Short mmCIF file of C-alpha atoms in Angstrom, two decimals:
data_model
loop_
_atom_site.label_atom_id
_atom_site.label_comp_id
_atom_site.label_asym_id
_atom_site.label_seq_id
_atom_site.Cartn_x
_atom_site.Cartn_y
_atom_site.Cartn_z
CA MET A 522 28.75 -5.32 8.17
CA SER A 523 28.65 -1.89 6.48
CA GLN A 524 26.43 1.13 6.08
CA ILE A 525 24.44 2.28 3.08
CA ARG A 526 24.21 6.07 3.33
CA VAL A 527 21.78 8.13 1.27
CA ASN A 528 22.37 11.90 1.23
CA ASN A 529 20.16 14.50 -0.47
CA LEU A 530 18.79 11.98 -2.95
CA SER A 531 16.46 13.43 -5.59
CA PHE A 532 14.91 11.56 -8.50
CA TYR A 533 12.08 11.93 -10.99
CA TYR A 534 11.23 10.10 -14.18
CA GLU A 535 11.95 11.90 -17.44
CA GLY A 536 8.83 13.65 -18.69
CA SER A 537 7.29 13.77 -15.21
CA PHE A 538 6.94 16.94 -13.13
CA ASP A 539 6.64 15.24 -9.76
CA TYR A 540 9.62 14.02 -7.73
CA ILE A 541 9.67 10.43 -6.52
CA PHE A 542 12.36 11.42 -4.00
CA GLU A 543 13.41 14.96 -3.11
CA ASN A 544 16.42 15.73 -0.88
CA VAL A 545 16.10 12.43 0.97
CA SER A 546 18.72 11.39 3.54
CA PHE A 547 18.98 8.27 5.75
CA SER A 548 21.28 5.33 6.44
CA ILE A 549 20.74 1.58 6.85
CA ASP A 550 22.90 -1.34 7.93
CA THR A 551 23.66 -4.24 5.56
CA ASN A 552 23.38 -6.68 8.47
CA TRP A 553 19.71 -5.86 9.07
CA LYS A 554 16.59 -7.78 8.12
CA LEU A 555 14.95 -4.68 6.73
CA GLY A 556 11.30 -4.33 5.74
CA PHE A 557 10.38 -1.66 3.18
CA ILE A 558 6.93 -0.15 3.74
CA GLY A 559 5.01 2.49 1.80
CA ARG A 560 1.93 3.18 -0.26
CA ASN A 561 1.64 2.12 -3.89
CA GLY A 562 3.48 4.46 -6.23
CA LYS A 563 5.66 6.00 -3.51
CA GLY A 564 8.88 4.65 -5.03
CA LYS A 565 9.80 1.37 -3.32
CA THR A 566 10.75 -0.50 -6.50
CA THR A 567 12.27 2.71 -7.89
CA PHE A 568 14.59 2.93 -4.89
CA LEU A 569 15.70 -0.66 -5.41
CA ASN A 570 16.53 0.19 -9.02
CA LEU A 571 18.49 3.25 -7.87
CA LEU A 572 20.57 1.00 -5.61
CA LEU A 573 21.16 -1.28 -8.59
CA GLY A 574 22.42 1.70 -10.62
CA LYS A 575 19.68 1.52 -13.25
CA TYR A 576 18.81 5.24 -13.15
CA SER A 577 20.70 8.52 -12.89
CA TYR A 578 19.90 10.62 -9.83
CA GLU A 579 20.96 13.70 -7.89
CA GLY A 580 22.62 13.35 -4.51
CA VAL A 581 24.74 10.53 -3.09
CA ILE A 582 24.18 6.82 -2.45
CA ASP A 583 27.27 5.59 -0.61
CA ALA A 584 27.33 1.78 -0.51
CA HIS A 585 30.40 -0.43 -0.11
CA THR A 586 28.55 -3.61 -0.98
CA ALA A 587 27.23 -5.47 -4.00
CA PHE A 588 23.48 -5.80 -4.57
CA ASP A 589 21.39 -8.61 -6.00
CA TYR A 590 17.69 -8.47 -6.83
CA PHE A 591 14.70 -10.80 -6.60
CA PRO A 592 12.87 -11.70 -8.78
CA TYR A 593 15.31 -12.48 -11.56
CA GLN A 594 13.95 -11.99 -15.06
CA ILE A 595 13.46 -15.32 -16.82
CA THR A 596 13.51 -15.23 -20.64
CA GLU A 597 11.19 -17.23 -22.90
CA ASP A 598 14.11 -19.46 -23.92
CA GLN A 599 15.04 -20.11 -20.29
CA MET A 600 11.43 -21.10 -19.52
CA LEU A 601 11.97 -24.18 -21.72
CA LEU A 602 15.18 -25.19 -19.94
CA SER A 603 15.82 -26.61 -16.50
CA ALA A 604 16.97 -24.09 -13.91
CA ALA A 605 20.27 -25.96 -13.55
CA GLU A 606 21.09 -24.93 -17.12
CA PHE A 607 20.76 -21.16 -16.60
CA ILE A 608 21.33 -20.32 -12.92
CA GLU A 609 24.83 -19.00 -13.73
CA ASP A 610 23.22 -16.59 -16.19
CA LEU A 611 21.09 -15.26 -13.33
CA LYS A 612 23.93 -15.04 -10.81
CA PRO A 613 27.48 -15.23 -12.15
CA LEU A 614 29.70 -17.81 -10.44
CA CYS A 615 26.65 -19.37 -8.81
CA GLU A 616 27.51 -22.86 -7.54
CA THR A 617 24.88 -25.59 -7.86
CA TRP A 618 25.72 -27.22 -4.52
CA ARG A 619 25.01 -23.94 -2.73
CA VAL A 620 21.64 -23.65 -4.49
CA ILE A 621 20.79 -27.23 -3.47
CA ARG A 622 21.71 -26.40 0.13
CA GLU A 623 19.36 -23.41 0.09
CA LEU A 624 16.60 -25.50 -1.50
CA SER A 625 16.93 -27.93 1.37
CA ASP A 626 16.39 -25.04 3.81
CA LEU A 627 13.30 -24.19 1.75
CA GLU A 628 12.03 -27.77 2.25
CA GLU A 629 12.36 -28.47 -1.45
CA SER A 630 14.03 -31.29 -3.35
CA ALA A 631 16.96 -30.62 -5.66
CA GLU A 632 15.00 -32.50 -8.31
CA ILE A 633 13.11 -29.34 -9.30
CA LEU A 634 16.39 -27.88 -10.60
CA TYR A 635 16.38 -30.44 -13.40
CA ARG A 636 12.77 -30.15 -14.57
CA PRO A 637 11.73 -27.72 -17.35
CA TYR A 638 11.16 -24.39 -15.66
CA ASN A 639 7.79 -23.86 -17.33
CA THR A 640 6.44 -27.04 -15.70
CA LEU A 641 7.10 -25.78 -12.17
CA SER A 642 4.45 -24.29 -9.87
CA PRO A 643 4.73 -20.62 -8.77
CA GLY A 644 5.96 -21.81 -5.35
CA GLU A 645 8.68 -24.00 -6.87
CA ARG A 646 9.86 -21.18 -9.13
CA THR A 647 10.02 -18.75 -6.22
CA LYS A 648 12.02 -21.21 -4.14
CA ILE A 649 14.57 -21.74 -6.94
CA LEU A 650 15.03 -17.99 -7.41
CA LEU A 651 15.40 -17.42 -3.65
CA ALA A 652 17.89 -20.29 -3.43
CA VAL A 653 19.95 -18.71 -6.22
CA LEU A 654 19.69 -15.29 -4.56
CA PHE A 655 20.96 -16.52 -1.17
CA SER A 656 23.64 -18.82 -2.65
CA GLY A 657 26.14 -15.97 -2.82
CA GLU A 658 28.13 -14.30 -0.08
CA ASN A 659 28.37 -10.70 1.16
CA ASP A 660 25.68 -9.34 -1.18
CA PHE A 661 22.95 -7.09 0.20
CA LEU A 662 19.78 -8.63 -1.19
CA LEU A 663 16.83 -6.64 -2.54
CA ILE A 664 13.69 -8.77 -2.39
CA ASP A 665 10.58 -7.42 -4.11
CA GLU A 666 7.21 -9.04 -3.23
CA PRO A 667 8.37 -12.68 -2.93
CA THR A 668 4.99 -14.16 -1.92
CA ASN A 669 2.66 -12.77 -4.58
CA HIS A 670 0.59 -15.56 -6.20
CA LEU A 671 1.89 -18.15 -3.69
CA ASP A 672 -0.47 -20.46 -1.82
CA GLN A 673 -0.45 -20.59 1.98
CA THR A 674 1.92 -23.57 2.23
CA ALA A 675 4.50 -21.90 0.00
CA ARG A 676 4.10 -18.60 1.86
CA ASP A 677 4.71 -20.26 5.21
CA CYS A 678 7.82 -21.93 3.83
CA VAL A 679 9.21 -18.66 2.42
CA LYS A 680 8.36 -16.90 5.69
CA THR A 681 10.29 -19.46 7.77
CA TYR A 682 13.22 -19.33 5.35
CA LEU A 683 13.54 -15.52 5.33
CA ALA A 684 13.22 -15.42 9.12
CA SER A 685 16.46 -17.42 9.30
CA LYS A 686 18.36 -14.99 7.03
CA LYS A 687 19.74 -11.47 7.34
CA GLY A 688 21.26 -8.81 5.14
CA PHE A 689 18.25 -8.01 2.97
CA LEU A 690 15.72 -5.32 2.12
CA LEU A 691 12.25 -6.86 1.79
CA VAL A 692 9.43 -5.12 -0.06
CA SER A 693 6.14 -6.68 1.02
CA HIS A 694 2.60 -5.68 1.96
CA ASP A 695 1.95 -8.95 3.80
CA ARG A 696 1.75 -8.01 7.50
CA ASP A 697 2.20 -11.61 8.64
CA LEU A 698 5.37 -12.00 6.56
CA LEU A 699 6.85 -8.70 7.73
CA ASP A 700 6.20 -9.49 11.39
CA ALA A 701 7.94 -12.86 11.07
CA CYS A 702 10.99 -11.82 9.01
CA ILE A 703 12.26 -8.34 9.82
CA ASP A 704 14.00 -6.52 12.65
CA HIS A 705 14.00 -2.98 11.16
CA VAL A 706 11.67 -0.98 8.91
CA LEU A 707 12.38 1.60 6.23
CA VAL A 708 9.17 3.58 5.75
CA LEU A 709 8.20 5.91 2.92
CA ASN A 710 5.78 8.22 4.68
CA ARG A 711 3.72 10.82 2.87
CA ARG A 712 6.41 13.50 3.14
CA THR A 713 9.32 11.95 5.03
CA ILE A 714 11.36 8.76 5.26
CA GLU A 715 12.06 7.06 8.57
CA VAL A 716 14.14 4.13 9.76
CA GLN A 717 13.05 2.32 12.90
CA SER A 718 13.92 -0.91 14.71
CA GLY A 719 11.25 -3.58 15.12
CA ASN A 720 8.77 -5.35 12.87
CA PHE A 721 5.59 -4.14 11.16
CA SER A 722 3.33 -4.44 14.22
CA SER A 723 5.69 -2.51 16.52
CA TRP A 724 6.11 0.20 13.87
CA TRP A 725 2.35 0.41 13.29
CA GLU A 726 1.68 0.72 17.04
CA ASN A 727 4.26 3.51 17.27
CA LYS A 728 2.80 5.23 14.23
CA GLN A 729 -0.71 5.21 15.64
CA LYS A 730 0.59 6.77 18.87
CA LYS A 731 2.64 9.31 16.90
CA ASP A 732 -0.33 10.21 14.69
CA GLN A 733 -2.61 10.65 17.71
CA PHE A 734 0.00 12.86 19.39
CA ALA A 735 0.28 14.94 16.21
CA ILE A 736 -3.51 15.36 16.05
CA THR A 737 -3.64 16.41 19.73
CA GLU A 738 -0.74 18.85 19.35
CA ASN A 739 -2.23 20.27 16.16
CA GLU A 740 -5.55 20.95 17.87
CA LYS A 741 -3.76 22.55 20.83
CA HIS A 742 -1.83 24.86 18.49
CA ARG A 743 -5.02 25.72 16.58
CA ARG A 744 -6.75 26.77 19.82
CA GLU A 745 -3.72 28.83 20.87
CA ILE A 746 -3.53 30.47 17.44
CA ARG A 747 -7.22 31.45 17.57
CA LYS A 748 -6.75 32.84 21.08
CA LEU A 749 -3.64 34.87 20.10
CA GLU A 750 -5.32 36.21 16.96
CA GLN A 751 -8.34 37.41 18.98
CA THR A 752 -6.15 38.97 21.71
CA ALA A 753 -3.84 40.66 19.18
CA ALA A 754 -6.80 42.07 17.24
CA ARG A 755 -8.44 43.37 20.42
CA THR A 756 -5.20 44.96 21.71
CA SER A 757 -4.50 46.52 18.29
CA GLU A 758 -7.99 48.01 18.24
CA TRP A 759 -7.46 49.49 21.71
CA ALA A 760 -4.12 50.96 20.61
CA ASP A 761 -5.62 52.54 17.48
CA LYS A 762 -8.55 53.94 19.44
CA ASN A 763 -6.24 55.36 22.11
CA GLU A 764 -3.93 56.87 19.44
CA ARG A 765 -6.85 58.76 17.91
CA THR A 766 -7.43 60.61 21.20
CA LYS A 767 -3.99 62.25 21.15
CA ILE A 768 -5.08 65.21 19.02
CA GLY A 769 -8.20 67.27 19.64
CA PHE A 770 -10.50 67.11 22.64
CA ASP A 771 -13.72 68.73 23.90
CA SER A 772 -12.77 71.20 26.67
CA ILE A 773 -16.27 71.08 28.17
CA LYS A 774 -16.65 67.29 28.23
CA GLU A 775 -12.95 66.66 29.03
CA HIS A 776 -12.34 69.63 31.37
CA ASP A 777 -9.67 67.75 33.32
CA ARG A 778 -7.50 67.16 30.25
CA SER A 779 -4.71 69.42 28.95
CA ILE A 780 -2.34 69.38 25.99
CA SER A 781 0.31 67.73 28.16
CA THR A 782 -1.81 64.57 28.25
CA ARG A 783 -0.60 63.75 24.69
CA ALA A 784 2.71 62.36 25.97
CA TYR A 785 0.95 60.05 28.40
CA ILE A 786 -1.44 58.80 25.69
CA GLY A 787 1.48 58.24 23.29
CA ALA A 788 3.41 56.20 25.85
CA LYS A 789 0.32 54.11 26.59
CA THR A 790 -0.29 53.51 22.87
CA LYS A 791 3.34 52.50 22.33
CA LYS A 792 3.05 49.96 25.14
CA MET A 793 -0.10 48.50 23.62
CA GLN A 794 1.54 48.28 20.18
CA SER A 795 4.51 46.48 21.76
CA ARG A 796 2.12 43.94 23.23
CA VAL A 797 0.59 43.44 19.77
CA ARG A 798 4.05 42.71 18.33
CA GLN A 799 4.71 40.20 21.13
CA PHE A 800 1.40 38.45 20.36
CA GLU A 801 2.33 38.34 16.68
CA LYS A 802 5.73 36.78 17.46
CA ARG A 803 4.04 34.13 19.63
CA LEU A 804 1.55 33.58 16.82
CA ASP A 805 4.38 33.01 14.34
CA ARG A 806 6.00 30.51 16.74
CA GLU A 807 2.73 28.60 17.18
CA ILE A 808 2.20 28.46 13.42
CA ALA A 809 5.78 27.26 12.87
CA GLU A 810 5.36 24.54 15.51
CA LYS A 811 2.06 23.49 13.94
CA GLU A 812 3.52 23.18 10.44
CA GLY A 813 4.51 19.63 9.53
CA LEU A 814 2.67 17.98 12.41
CA LEU A 815 0.18 16.27 10.09
CA GLN A 816 2.39 15.83 7.02
CA ASP A 817 2.73 12.05 7.52
CA LEU A 818 -0.70 11.44 8.99
CA GLU A 819 -2.49 8.44 7.46
CA THR A 820 -6.24 9.12 7.37
CA PRO A 821 -7.71 6.65 4.85
CA ALA A 822 -11.10 7.71 3.58
CA ASP A 823 -14.08 5.53 4.39
CA LEU A 824 -14.97 3.67 1.21
CA LYS A 825 -18.56 2.90 0.25
CA LEU A 826 -20.20 -0.11 -1.34
CA THR A 827 -23.71 -0.72 -2.69
CA PRO A 828 -24.39 -4.46 -2.47
CA LEU A 829 -27.69 -5.56 -3.98
CA SER A 830 -30.24 -7.74 -2.23
CA HIS A 831 -31.47 -10.87 -4.05
CA HIS A 832 -34.83 -12.59 -3.61
CA LYS A 833 -33.07 -15.92 -2.97
CA THR A 834 -31.18 -16.59 0.27
CA THR A 835 -28.66 -19.00 -1.32
CA LEU A 836 -26.83 -17.43 -4.28
CA LEU A 837 -24.47 -20.33 -5.04
CA ASN A 838 -24.88 -24.05 -4.41
CA VAL A 839 -21.97 -26.40 -5.16
CA LYS A 840 -22.51 -30.09 -4.43
CA ASP A 841 -20.34 -33.12 -5.29
CA TYR A 842 -18.76 -30.94 -7.95
CA SER A 843 -15.72 -31.97 -10.01
CA LEU A 844 -13.70 -30.25 -12.73
CA LYS A 845 -11.10 -31.52 -15.16
CA TYR A 846 -9.41 -30.15 -18.24
CA ALA A 847 -10.73 -31.61 -21.47
CA GLY A 848 -8.64 -34.51 -22.72
CA THR A 849 -7.10 -35.28 -19.32
CA GLU A 850 -7.92 -38.11 -16.92
CA ASN A 851 -7.15 -36.60 -13.51
CA PRO A 852 -9.61 -34.00 -12.17
CA ILE A 853 -8.46 -30.57 -11.04
CA PHE A 854 -10.56 -31.22 -7.94
CA SER A 855 -13.48 -33.51 -7.13
CA ASP A 856 -16.44 -33.89 -4.74
CA LEU A 857 -16.44 -30.23 -3.75
CA SER A 858 -19.51 -29.08 -1.79
CA PHE A 859 -20.39 -25.71 -0.24
CA THR A 860 -22.96 -22.92 -0.43
CA VAL A 861 -22.77 -19.12 -0.50
CA SER A 862 -25.70 -17.39 1.19
CA GLN A 863 -26.47 -13.69 1.26
CA GLY A 864 -24.17 -11.83 3.65
CA GLU A 865 -21.50 -14.55 3.65
CA ARG A 866 -17.90 -13.87 2.64
CA VAL A 867 -16.46 -17.20 1.55
CA ALA A 868 -12.70 -17.63 1.17
CA LEU A 869 -11.38 -20.36 -1.13
CA CYS A 870 -8.07 -21.87 0.00
CA GLY A 871 -5.76 -24.51 -1.42
CA LYS A 872 -2.45 -25.09 -3.11
CA ASN A 873 -1.47 -23.34 -6.33
CA GLY A 874 -3.05 -25.20 -9.23
CA CYS A 875 -5.90 -26.73 -7.21
CA GLY A 876 -8.49 -24.92 -9.33
CA LYS A 877 -9.52 -21.89 -7.24
CA SER A 878 -9.34 -19.38 -10.09
CA THR A 879 -10.86 -21.87 -12.54
CA LEU A 880 -13.85 -22.33 -10.24
CA LEU A 881 -14.38 -18.57 -9.96
CA LYS A 882 -14.35 -18.25 -13.76
CA ILE A 883 -16.87 -21.10 -14.08
CA ILE A 884 -19.21 -19.31 -11.65
CA ILE A 885 -18.94 -16.09 -13.67
CA GLN A 886 -19.66 -17.98 -16.89
CA LYS A 887 -22.71 -19.74 -15.43
CA ALA A 888 -24.08 -16.38 -14.31
CA GLY A 889 -23.75 -15.12 -17.89
CA TRP A 890 -21.04 -12.55 -17.12
CA ALA A 891 -18.32 -14.18 -19.27
CA ASP A 892 -17.98 -16.41 -22.33
CA GLY A 893 -18.05 -20.17 -21.77
CA ASN A 894 -14.85 -22.14 -21.31
CA HIS A 895 -15.01 -25.24 -23.50
CA ALA A 896 -11.67 -26.60 -22.27
CA VAL A 897 -13.12 -27.73 -18.94
CA GLU A 898 -15.38 -30.69 -18.23
CA GLU A 899 -17.57 -30.72 -15.11
CA SER A 900 -19.73 -33.08 -13.13
CA GLY A 901 -21.97 -32.62 -10.11
CA ILE A 902 -23.96 -29.53 -9.20
CA CYS A 903 -22.91 -25.87 -9.50
CA GLU A 904 -26.10 -23.81 -9.33
CA ILE A 905 -26.27 -20.02 -9.58
CA ALA A 906 -29.28 -17.98 -8.41
CA PRO A 907 -31.13 -16.50 -11.44
CA GLY A 908 -30.62 -12.85 -12.39
CA LEU A 909 -27.41 -12.56 -10.42
CA THR A 910 -25.36 -9.38 -10.87
CA ILE A 911 -21.65 -10.02 -10.34
CA SER A 912 -18.74 -7.66 -9.70
CA TYR A 913 -15.43 -9.32 -10.56
CA VAL A 914 -11.79 -8.52 -9.81
CA ALA A 915 -9.42 -10.64 -11.89
CA GLN A 916 -6.06 -11.86 -10.67
CA ASP A 917 -4.24 -10.63 -13.77
CA THR A 918 -3.66 -6.96 -14.67
CA ALA A 919 -1.73 -7.64 -17.89
CA GLY A 920 -4.58 -6.55 -20.18
CA LEU A 921 -4.94 -3.07 -18.68
CA ASN A 922 -3.87 -0.26 -21.00
CA GLY A 923 -4.95 3.11 -22.31
CA ASN A 924 -6.23 5.98 -20.20
CA LEU A 925 -8.73 5.94 -17.38
CA SER A 926 -11.42 7.68 -19.43
CA ALA A 927 -11.37 4.87 -22.00
CA PHE A 928 -11.41 2.31 -19.17
CA CYS A 929 -14.54 3.92 -17.67
CA GLU A 930 -16.24 4.12 -21.06
CA ALA A 931 -15.56 0.44 -21.82
CA ARG A 932 -17.00 -0.61 -18.45
CA HIS A 933 -19.85 1.92 -18.38
CA LEU A 934 -18.58 3.54 -15.20
CA ASP A 935 -19.34 7.06 -14.00
CA GLN A 936 -15.92 8.70 -14.48
CA SER A 937 -16.37 11.29 -11.73
CA LEU A 938 -17.32 8.68 -9.14
CA PHE A 939 -14.56 6.36 -10.37
CA PHE A 940 -11.93 9.09 -9.92
CA THR A 941 -13.33 9.82 -6.46
CA ILE A 942 -12.83 6.21 -5.38
CA LEU A 943 -9.29 6.20 -6.78
CA ARG A 944 -8.55 9.37 -4.80
CA GLN A 945 -9.88 7.63 -1.68
CA LEU A 946 -7.47 4.77 -2.46
CA ASP A 947 -4.65 7.34 -2.35
CA PHE A 948 -4.23 8.01 -6.08
CA GLU A 949 -2.54 11.34 -6.79
CA ARG A 950 -4.45 13.54 -9.26
CA ILE A 951 -1.45 13.58 -11.56
CA GLN A 952 -1.94 9.83 -12.13
CA PHE A 953 -5.27 10.48 -13.86
CA SER A 954 -3.50 11.93 -16.90
CA LYS A 955 -1.22 8.90 -17.35
CA ASN A 956 -1.88 5.69 -19.23
CA ILE A 957 -2.60 2.66 -17.08
CA GLU A 958 0.46 0.77 -18.39
CA GLU A 959 2.63 3.44 -16.69
CA TYR A 960 1.18 2.58 -13.26
CA SER A 961 2.80 0.37 -10.66
CA GLU A 962 1.29 -3.09 -10.22
CA GLY A 963 -0.41 -1.95 -7.02
CA GLN A 964 -1.98 1.03 -8.79
CA LYS A 965 -3.25 -1.23 -11.60
CA LYS A 966 -4.87 -3.48 -9.01
CA LYS A 967 -6.52 -0.43 -7.43
CA VAL A 968 -8.05 0.43 -10.81
CA LEU A 969 -9.73 -3.00 -10.86
CA LEU A 970 -10.84 -2.70 -7.23
CA ALA A 971 -12.28 0.79 -7.79
CA ALA A 972 -14.30 -0.51 -10.75
CA SER A 973 -15.63 -3.35 -8.61
CA LEU A 974 -16.52 -1.06 -5.70
CA LEU A 975 -18.42 1.21 -8.09
CA THR A 976 -20.46 -1.71 -9.46
CA PRO A 977 -23.60 -2.58 -7.42
CA ALA A 978 -23.78 -6.38 -7.25
CA HIS A 979 -25.45 -9.34 -5.59
CA LEU A 980 -22.16 -11.27 -5.52
CA TYR A 981 -18.60 -9.92 -5.44
CA ILE A 982 -16.02 -12.34 -6.85
CA TRP A 983 -12.43 -11.31 -6.15
CA ASP A 984 -9.43 -13.36 -7.28
CA GLU A 985 -6.33 -12.41 -5.25
CA PRO A 986 -7.43 -8.75 -5.07
CA LEU A 987 -4.64 -7.65 -2.74
CA ASN A 988 -1.59 -8.64 -4.79
CA TYR A 989 0.74 -5.58 -4.73
CA ILE A 990 -1.80 -3.51 -2.74
CA ASP A 991 -0.21 -1.47 0.08
CA VAL A 992 -0.87 -2.20 3.73
CA PHE A 993 -2.92 0.94 4.37
CA SER A 994 -5.31 0.19 1.51
CA ARG A 995 -5.63 -3.42 2.70
CA MET A 996 -6.82 -2.23 6.10
CA GLN A 997 -9.09 0.31 4.39
CA ILE A 998 -10.73 -2.47 2.33
CA GLU A 999 -11.02 -4.72 5.41
CA LYS A 1000 -12.97 -1.98 7.18
CA LEU A 1001 -15.24 -1.52 4.15
CA LEU A 1002 -16.14 -5.21 3.89
CA LEU A 1003 -16.79 -5.57 7.60
CA GLU A 1004 -19.05 -2.51 7.56
CA TYR A 1005 -21.13 -3.26 4.42
CA ARG A 1006 -21.06 -7.08 4.63
CA PRO A 1007 -21.43 -7.83 0.92
CA THR A 1008 -21.90 -11.39 -0.31
CA MET A 1009 -18.49 -12.51 -1.55
CA ILE A 1010 -16.48 -15.45 -2.73
CA PHE A 1011 -12.79 -14.69 -2.93
CA VAL A 1012 -9.27 -16.08 -3.13
CA GLU A 1013 -6.68 -14.26 -1.02
CA HIS A 1014 -3.45 -15.54 0.54
CA ASP A 1015 -3.02 -12.61 2.97
CA THR A 1016 -3.61 -14.42 6.26
CA CYS A 1017 -4.54 -11.30 8.25
CA PHE A 1018 -7.06 -10.17 5.63
CA ARG A 1019 -8.64 -13.60 5.23
CA GLU A 1020 -9.01 -14.14 8.98
CA LYS A 1021 -10.63 -10.73 9.51
CA VAL A 1022 -12.94 -10.68 6.49
CA SER A 1023 -14.11 -14.24 5.80
CA THR A 1024 -17.17 -15.79 7.43
CA LYS A 1025 -16.40 -19.22 5.97
CA VAL A 1026 -13.27 -20.89 4.56
CA ILE A 1027 -13.49 -23.64 1.93
CA GLU A 1028 -10.41 -25.81 1.40
CA ILE A 1029 -10.05 -27.14 -2.14
CA ILE A 1030 -7.99 -30.33 -2.29
CA SER A 1031 -6.73 -31.37 -5.70
#
């Protein structure tokens, strides 16, 4: 067990004017199960890379431990090999028997080590990489979003596995995973960094209480400041008025006054002026105490949506429907039946590879919002209501590039409104001048979500919309969907989100 101490850490990317970290100090224990929480673009992955020594920085990172990072980068050549042939390239001195032991804890057979890597499912690949990661000893492990693109079964397995481990820093936006796996949190707030014991839920409860206290204290200081300003102004006015009476007076109207009264008036004025200075000092103290109270306050803006109403009640009817890839015998899935009516939010569930994304693309094609896919053969009924307007969020962000203005022009979006939605999703203004390929994965996903939210539609089709999206934005989107109740069909493996948002869950069995 050792400490990782960070003192006065400052870092910014070359060519950028904004600091990712500025004079940051904290310490963490290498024996902890540490969750790393923060909004998209705040520097979580950057900090992991700083620990790995990939960037130069100002300040001190004092760590008497070795680090290892998940996910490992797999080359195109390695994709064609079995994992057993290249695990030592990923982790030097890695021993196969240790990897097999970890795979057993992940409820996976050692057989997957000897199959071509490119034939493995996303869950199988993740399990191999985690088994390699935990096969060493004494490393402090940096784990970056291990459950993205995993189905529920694989997620549950990874969750159980990580809950049995310690000595890691886990970056994840999955509230269910964080609650199950961690005993401390490292939080990148808006202006500060904090370390706290507990899981996500205990931290979030504490944060809500802290934020409410800050709001109450801020309002109390504001009232006191207004009161002091009014009192100081009134006392200063009295002092000035009194001072003006020192010289010159009407002997008829003020027959009881003599020249000796000047000293008395001067002393009285001096006393009033002293009171003004005391009020001003109290005012300065109140302002100082007020400063910083709201610097970490999370106040997500209320998003808006404009779902369209259709003349038909049922927008999608799927009955005894089967899909298979052309030239293959086994169907992707078969005998699938369900409907999507107006106001329903239908979640599609199932293992990776069961055809969830393929089905969504078929629906989009049938509605005339995408080119046909001739590589798939279908049977049964998949009927789309006529004249359906669809708003689609794709799973993949790889094709996003160029600047936001070009993105808006290509999609016929109002740029001003689009930027407003991005700001509501916590985009900094400085991001608007960057190319999309410079964004974090979470920021890229927010670009797609903002475009969808800006598009009035009868049916919203979202394919894993929350991959890489921060926790605060997830809760913000949950609130939006529950308020506006759009008609949706979506795939999302975030258990908390799915349980709160969906009105119906359809299990696809391949």
